[in-house]
Coordinates of C-alpha atoms in Angstrom, one line a residue:
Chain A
X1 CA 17.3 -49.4 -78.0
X2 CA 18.6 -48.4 -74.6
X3 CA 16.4 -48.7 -71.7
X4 CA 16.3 -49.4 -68.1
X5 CA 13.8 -51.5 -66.4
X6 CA 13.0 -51.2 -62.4
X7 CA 11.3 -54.2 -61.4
X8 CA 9.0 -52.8 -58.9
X9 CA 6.1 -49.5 -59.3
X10 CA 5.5 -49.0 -55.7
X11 CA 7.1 -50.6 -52.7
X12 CA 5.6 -50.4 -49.4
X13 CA 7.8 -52.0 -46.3
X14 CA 8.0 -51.3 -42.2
X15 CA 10.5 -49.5 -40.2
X16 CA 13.6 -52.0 -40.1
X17 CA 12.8 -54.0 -42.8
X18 CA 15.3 -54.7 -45.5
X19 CA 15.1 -53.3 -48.8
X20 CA 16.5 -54.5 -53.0
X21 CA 14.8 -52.4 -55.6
X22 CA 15.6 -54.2 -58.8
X23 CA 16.5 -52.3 -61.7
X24 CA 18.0 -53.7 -65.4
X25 CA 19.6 -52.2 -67.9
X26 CA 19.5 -53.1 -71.7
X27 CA 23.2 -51.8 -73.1
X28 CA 25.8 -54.4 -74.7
X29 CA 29.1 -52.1 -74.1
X30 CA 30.6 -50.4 -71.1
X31 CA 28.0 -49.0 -68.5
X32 CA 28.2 -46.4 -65.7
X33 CA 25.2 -47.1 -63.6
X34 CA 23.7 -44.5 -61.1
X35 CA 20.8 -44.6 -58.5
X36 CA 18.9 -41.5 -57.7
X37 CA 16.6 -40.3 -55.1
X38 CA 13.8 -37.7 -55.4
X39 CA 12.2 -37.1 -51.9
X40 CA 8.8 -35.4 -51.7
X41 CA 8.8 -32.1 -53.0
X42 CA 12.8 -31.9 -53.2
X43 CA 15.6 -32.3 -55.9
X44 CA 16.7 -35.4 -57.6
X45 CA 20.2 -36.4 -55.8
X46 CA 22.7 -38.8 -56.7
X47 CA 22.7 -41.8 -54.2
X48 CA 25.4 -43.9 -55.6
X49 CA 27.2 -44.6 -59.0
X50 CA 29.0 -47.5 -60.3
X51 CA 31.7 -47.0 -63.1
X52 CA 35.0 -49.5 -62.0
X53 CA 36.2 -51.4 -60.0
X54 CA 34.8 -53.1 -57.1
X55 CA 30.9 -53.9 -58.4
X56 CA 29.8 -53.4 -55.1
X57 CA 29.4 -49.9 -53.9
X58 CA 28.6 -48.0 -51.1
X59 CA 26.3 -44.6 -51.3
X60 CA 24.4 -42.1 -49.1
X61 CA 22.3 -43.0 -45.8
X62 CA 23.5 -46.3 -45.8
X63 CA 22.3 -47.7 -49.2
X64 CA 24.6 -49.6 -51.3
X65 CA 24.3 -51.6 -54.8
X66 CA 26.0 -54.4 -56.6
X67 CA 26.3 -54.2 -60.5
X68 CA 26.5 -57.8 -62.0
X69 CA 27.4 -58.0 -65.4
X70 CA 26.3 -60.8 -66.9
X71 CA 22.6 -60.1 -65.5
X72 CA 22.7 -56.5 -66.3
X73 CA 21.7 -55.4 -62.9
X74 CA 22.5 -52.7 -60.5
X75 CA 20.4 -53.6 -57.7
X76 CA 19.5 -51.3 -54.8
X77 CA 20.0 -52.5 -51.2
X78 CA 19.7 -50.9 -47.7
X79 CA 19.8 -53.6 -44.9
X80 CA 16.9 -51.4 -42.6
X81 CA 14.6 -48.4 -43.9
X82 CA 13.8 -45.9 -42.2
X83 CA 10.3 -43.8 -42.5
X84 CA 12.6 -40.8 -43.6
X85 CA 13.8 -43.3 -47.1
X86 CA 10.2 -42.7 -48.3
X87 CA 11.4 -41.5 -51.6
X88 CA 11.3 -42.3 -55.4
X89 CA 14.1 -44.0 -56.4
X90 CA 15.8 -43.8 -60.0
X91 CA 18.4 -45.6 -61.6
X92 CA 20.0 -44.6 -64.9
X93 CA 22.7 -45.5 -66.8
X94 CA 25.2 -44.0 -69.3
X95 CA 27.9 -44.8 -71.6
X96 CA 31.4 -43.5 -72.5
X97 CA 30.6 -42.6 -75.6
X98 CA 28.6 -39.1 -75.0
X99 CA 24.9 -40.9 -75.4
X100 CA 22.2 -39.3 -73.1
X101 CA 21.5 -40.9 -69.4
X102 CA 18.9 -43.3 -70.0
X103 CA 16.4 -43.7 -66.9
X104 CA 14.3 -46.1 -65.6
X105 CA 10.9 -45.5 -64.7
X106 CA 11.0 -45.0 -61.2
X107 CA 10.2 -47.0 -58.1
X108 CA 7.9 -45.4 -55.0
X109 CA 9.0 -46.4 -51.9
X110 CA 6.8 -46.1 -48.7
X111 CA 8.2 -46.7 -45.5
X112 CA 5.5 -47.1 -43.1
X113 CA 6.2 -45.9 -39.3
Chain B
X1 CA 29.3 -24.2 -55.1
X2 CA 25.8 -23.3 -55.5
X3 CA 23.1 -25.7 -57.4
X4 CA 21.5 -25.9 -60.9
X5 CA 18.7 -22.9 -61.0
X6 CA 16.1 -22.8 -62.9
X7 CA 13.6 -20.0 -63.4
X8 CA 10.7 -19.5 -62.7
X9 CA 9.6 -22.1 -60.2
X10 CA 6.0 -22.1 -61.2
X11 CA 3.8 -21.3 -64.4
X12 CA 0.7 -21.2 -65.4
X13 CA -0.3 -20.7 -69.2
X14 CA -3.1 -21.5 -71.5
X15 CA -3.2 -24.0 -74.5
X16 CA -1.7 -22.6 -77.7
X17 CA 0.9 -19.9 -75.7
X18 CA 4.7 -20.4 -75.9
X19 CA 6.3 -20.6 -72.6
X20 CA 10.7 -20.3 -72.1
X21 CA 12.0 -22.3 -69.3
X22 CA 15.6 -21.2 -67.9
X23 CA 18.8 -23.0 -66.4
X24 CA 22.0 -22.1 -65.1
X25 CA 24.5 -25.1 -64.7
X26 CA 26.6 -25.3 -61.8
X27 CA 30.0 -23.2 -62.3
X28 CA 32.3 -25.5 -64.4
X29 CA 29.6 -27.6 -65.6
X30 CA 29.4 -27.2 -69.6
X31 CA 26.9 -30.2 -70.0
X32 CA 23.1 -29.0 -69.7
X33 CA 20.4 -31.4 -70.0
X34 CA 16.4 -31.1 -69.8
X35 CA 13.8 -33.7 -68.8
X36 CA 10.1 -33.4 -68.5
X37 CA 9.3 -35.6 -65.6
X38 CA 4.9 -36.5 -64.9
X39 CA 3.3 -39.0 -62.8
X40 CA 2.7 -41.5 -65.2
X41 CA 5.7 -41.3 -67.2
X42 CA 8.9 -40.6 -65.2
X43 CA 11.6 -38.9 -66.4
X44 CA 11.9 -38.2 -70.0
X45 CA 14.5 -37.0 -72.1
X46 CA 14.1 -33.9 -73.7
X47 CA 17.6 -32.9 -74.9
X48 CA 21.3 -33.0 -74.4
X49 CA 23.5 -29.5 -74.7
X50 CA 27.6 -29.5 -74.8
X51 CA 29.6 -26.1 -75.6
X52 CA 26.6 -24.8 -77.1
X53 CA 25.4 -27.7 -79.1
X54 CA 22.8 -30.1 -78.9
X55 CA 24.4 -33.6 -79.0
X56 CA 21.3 -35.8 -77.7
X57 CA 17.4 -35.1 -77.9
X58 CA 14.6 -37.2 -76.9
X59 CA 11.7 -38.4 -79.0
X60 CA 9.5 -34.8 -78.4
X61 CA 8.0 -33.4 -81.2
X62 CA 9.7 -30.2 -82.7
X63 CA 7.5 -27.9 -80.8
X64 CA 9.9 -28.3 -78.1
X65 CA 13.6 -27.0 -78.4
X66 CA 16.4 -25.6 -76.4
X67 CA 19.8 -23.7 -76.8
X68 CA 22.7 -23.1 -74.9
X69 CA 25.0 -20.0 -74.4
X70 CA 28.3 -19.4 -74.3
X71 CA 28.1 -19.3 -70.4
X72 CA 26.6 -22.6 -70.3
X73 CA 23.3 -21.3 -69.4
X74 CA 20.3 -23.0 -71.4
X75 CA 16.9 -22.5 -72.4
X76 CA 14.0 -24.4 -73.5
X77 CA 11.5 -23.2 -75.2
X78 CA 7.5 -24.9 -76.0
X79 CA 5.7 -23.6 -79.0
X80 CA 1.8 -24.1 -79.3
X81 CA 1.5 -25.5 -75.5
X82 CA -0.8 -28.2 -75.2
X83 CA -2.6 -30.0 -72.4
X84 CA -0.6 -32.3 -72.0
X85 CA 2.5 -30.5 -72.0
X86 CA 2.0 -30.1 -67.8
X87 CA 4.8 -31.4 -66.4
X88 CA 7.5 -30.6 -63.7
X89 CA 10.7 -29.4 -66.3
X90 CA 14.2 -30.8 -64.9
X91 CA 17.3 -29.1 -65.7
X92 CA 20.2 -31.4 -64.9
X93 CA 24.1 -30.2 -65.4
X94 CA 26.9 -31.9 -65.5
X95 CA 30.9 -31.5 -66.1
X96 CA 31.4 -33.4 -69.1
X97 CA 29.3 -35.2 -71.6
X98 CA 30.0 -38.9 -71.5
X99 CA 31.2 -41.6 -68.9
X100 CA 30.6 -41.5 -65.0
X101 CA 30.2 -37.6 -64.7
X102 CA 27.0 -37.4 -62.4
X103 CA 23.9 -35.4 -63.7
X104 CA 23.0 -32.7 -60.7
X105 CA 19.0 -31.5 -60.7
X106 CA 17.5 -28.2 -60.2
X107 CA 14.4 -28.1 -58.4
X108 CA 12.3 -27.9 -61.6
X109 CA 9.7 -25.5 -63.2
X110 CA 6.2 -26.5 -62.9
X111 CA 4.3 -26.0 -66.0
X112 CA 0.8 -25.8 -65.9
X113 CA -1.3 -25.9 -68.9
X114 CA -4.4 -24.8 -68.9

C-alpha cells in the first residue's frame, strides 16, 4: 500500500539552528512529492513540490528539499529557523495516475526563542 | 482568486445526529477532496470527487459520504455521529485529478461530538 513515513513526531530546536525533517515515501512508479505547512490555528499551505527536473527545490520562507530516488526521500531543509517556523509540517505524495494524495503523519516543530 | 470555503466553521452536535459539512473549490478547480484531520491521527482521507464523481475514498465506514455538484461545490455528509467522529474536517481543491496539481485547504469545520 501507499504510505508516507516522517521520521520525526515532535522536533524541538533554537533560533538559528538548522533544520531536515525526514520524510519517506513507499510508491514504486513516478512520484510528485509535496511538503505542507499548517501554522497554529491557520490553513494547511503548500511549502514546496517536487515533480521534474532538478531534485532539489526551493519553497516558501527559505525552506528547500531534495527528493532522492533511490532512497525514496523528500527531505525538508531550512539552513536557520526562526520562532515564527513553529508549524506542523506535512509531506504527501501523489501519482500521475489520478490516486488520492497520500500523507504522512505529520511532524511538530517548535522553535524555541 | 479567493480560497476553498467551507461552512460552517464550528459545530456542535450530539451522538446519533447527522451533521452536512460544505465546500466551495476555488474557481476553476473541479477536483474536491475531504480529510478528517485529529491529534492523534493526522490527516486522513476521506474521499476524492472529479466532475461530480467520486474517484478515491478512504478506509471510513459508509456512515460517511459526500457528493459533488455540477459547480464543483461538495458536501459531506455523517450519519449516526459518534464520539469519535470529532475532528477538524478539511476540504482541499484542486485543478485536476492526478500528477503535480497542488491540493489548496480551507480553514476546516470543527466538529464536535457530544
Amino acid at each position: 500500500a501507499q504510505s508516507v513515513s516522517q521520521h520525526n513526531h515532535h522536533v524541538i530546536l533554537s533560533e538559528a539552528a538548522s533544520l531536515e525533517l525526514g520524510c519517506n515515501y513507499s510508491y514504486g512508479g513516478t512520484v510528485n512529492l509535496f511538503w505542507y505547512v499548517q501554522y497554529p490555528g491557520q490553513h494547511l499551505q503548500l511549502l514546496l513540490k517536487y515533480f521534474s527536473g532538478d531534485p532539489l527545490v526551493k519553497g516558501i520562507k527559505g525552506f528547500e528539499a531534495e527528493f532522492i530516488k533511490s532512497k525514496f526521500s523528500f527531505n525538508l531543509r531550512k539552513p536557520s529557523v526562526q520562532w515564527s517556523d513553529t508549524a506542523e509540517y506535512f509531506c504527501a505524495f501523489r501519482d500521475n495516475y489520478g490516486q488520492n494524495f497520500v500523507f504522512g503523519p505529520g511532524t511538530r516543530l517548535s522553535v524555541l526563542p | 482568486k479567493a480560497g476553498v470555503t467551507q461552512t460552517p466553521r464550528y459545530l456542535i452536535k450530539t451522538r446519533g445526529q447527522q451533521v452536512t459539512l460544505s465546500c466551495s473549490p476555488i474557481s476553476g478547480h473541479r477536483s474536491v477532496s475531504w480529510y478528517q484531520q485529529t491529534p492523534g491521527q493526522g490527516l486522513q482521507f476521506l474521499f476524492e470527487y472529479f466532475s461530480e464523481t467520486q474517484r478515491n475514498k478512504g478506509n471510513f465506514p459508509g456512515r460517511f459520504s459526500g457528493r459533488q455538484f455540477s459547480n464543483s461545490r461538495s458536501e459531506m455528509n455523517v450519519s449516526t455521529l459518534e464520539l469519535g467522529d470529532s475532528a477538524l474536517y478539511l476540504c482541499a481543491s484542486s485543478p485536476g485529478l492526478a500528477g503535480p496539481n497542488e491540493q489548496f485547504f480551507g480553514p476546516g469545520t470543527r466538529l464536535t461530538v457530544l
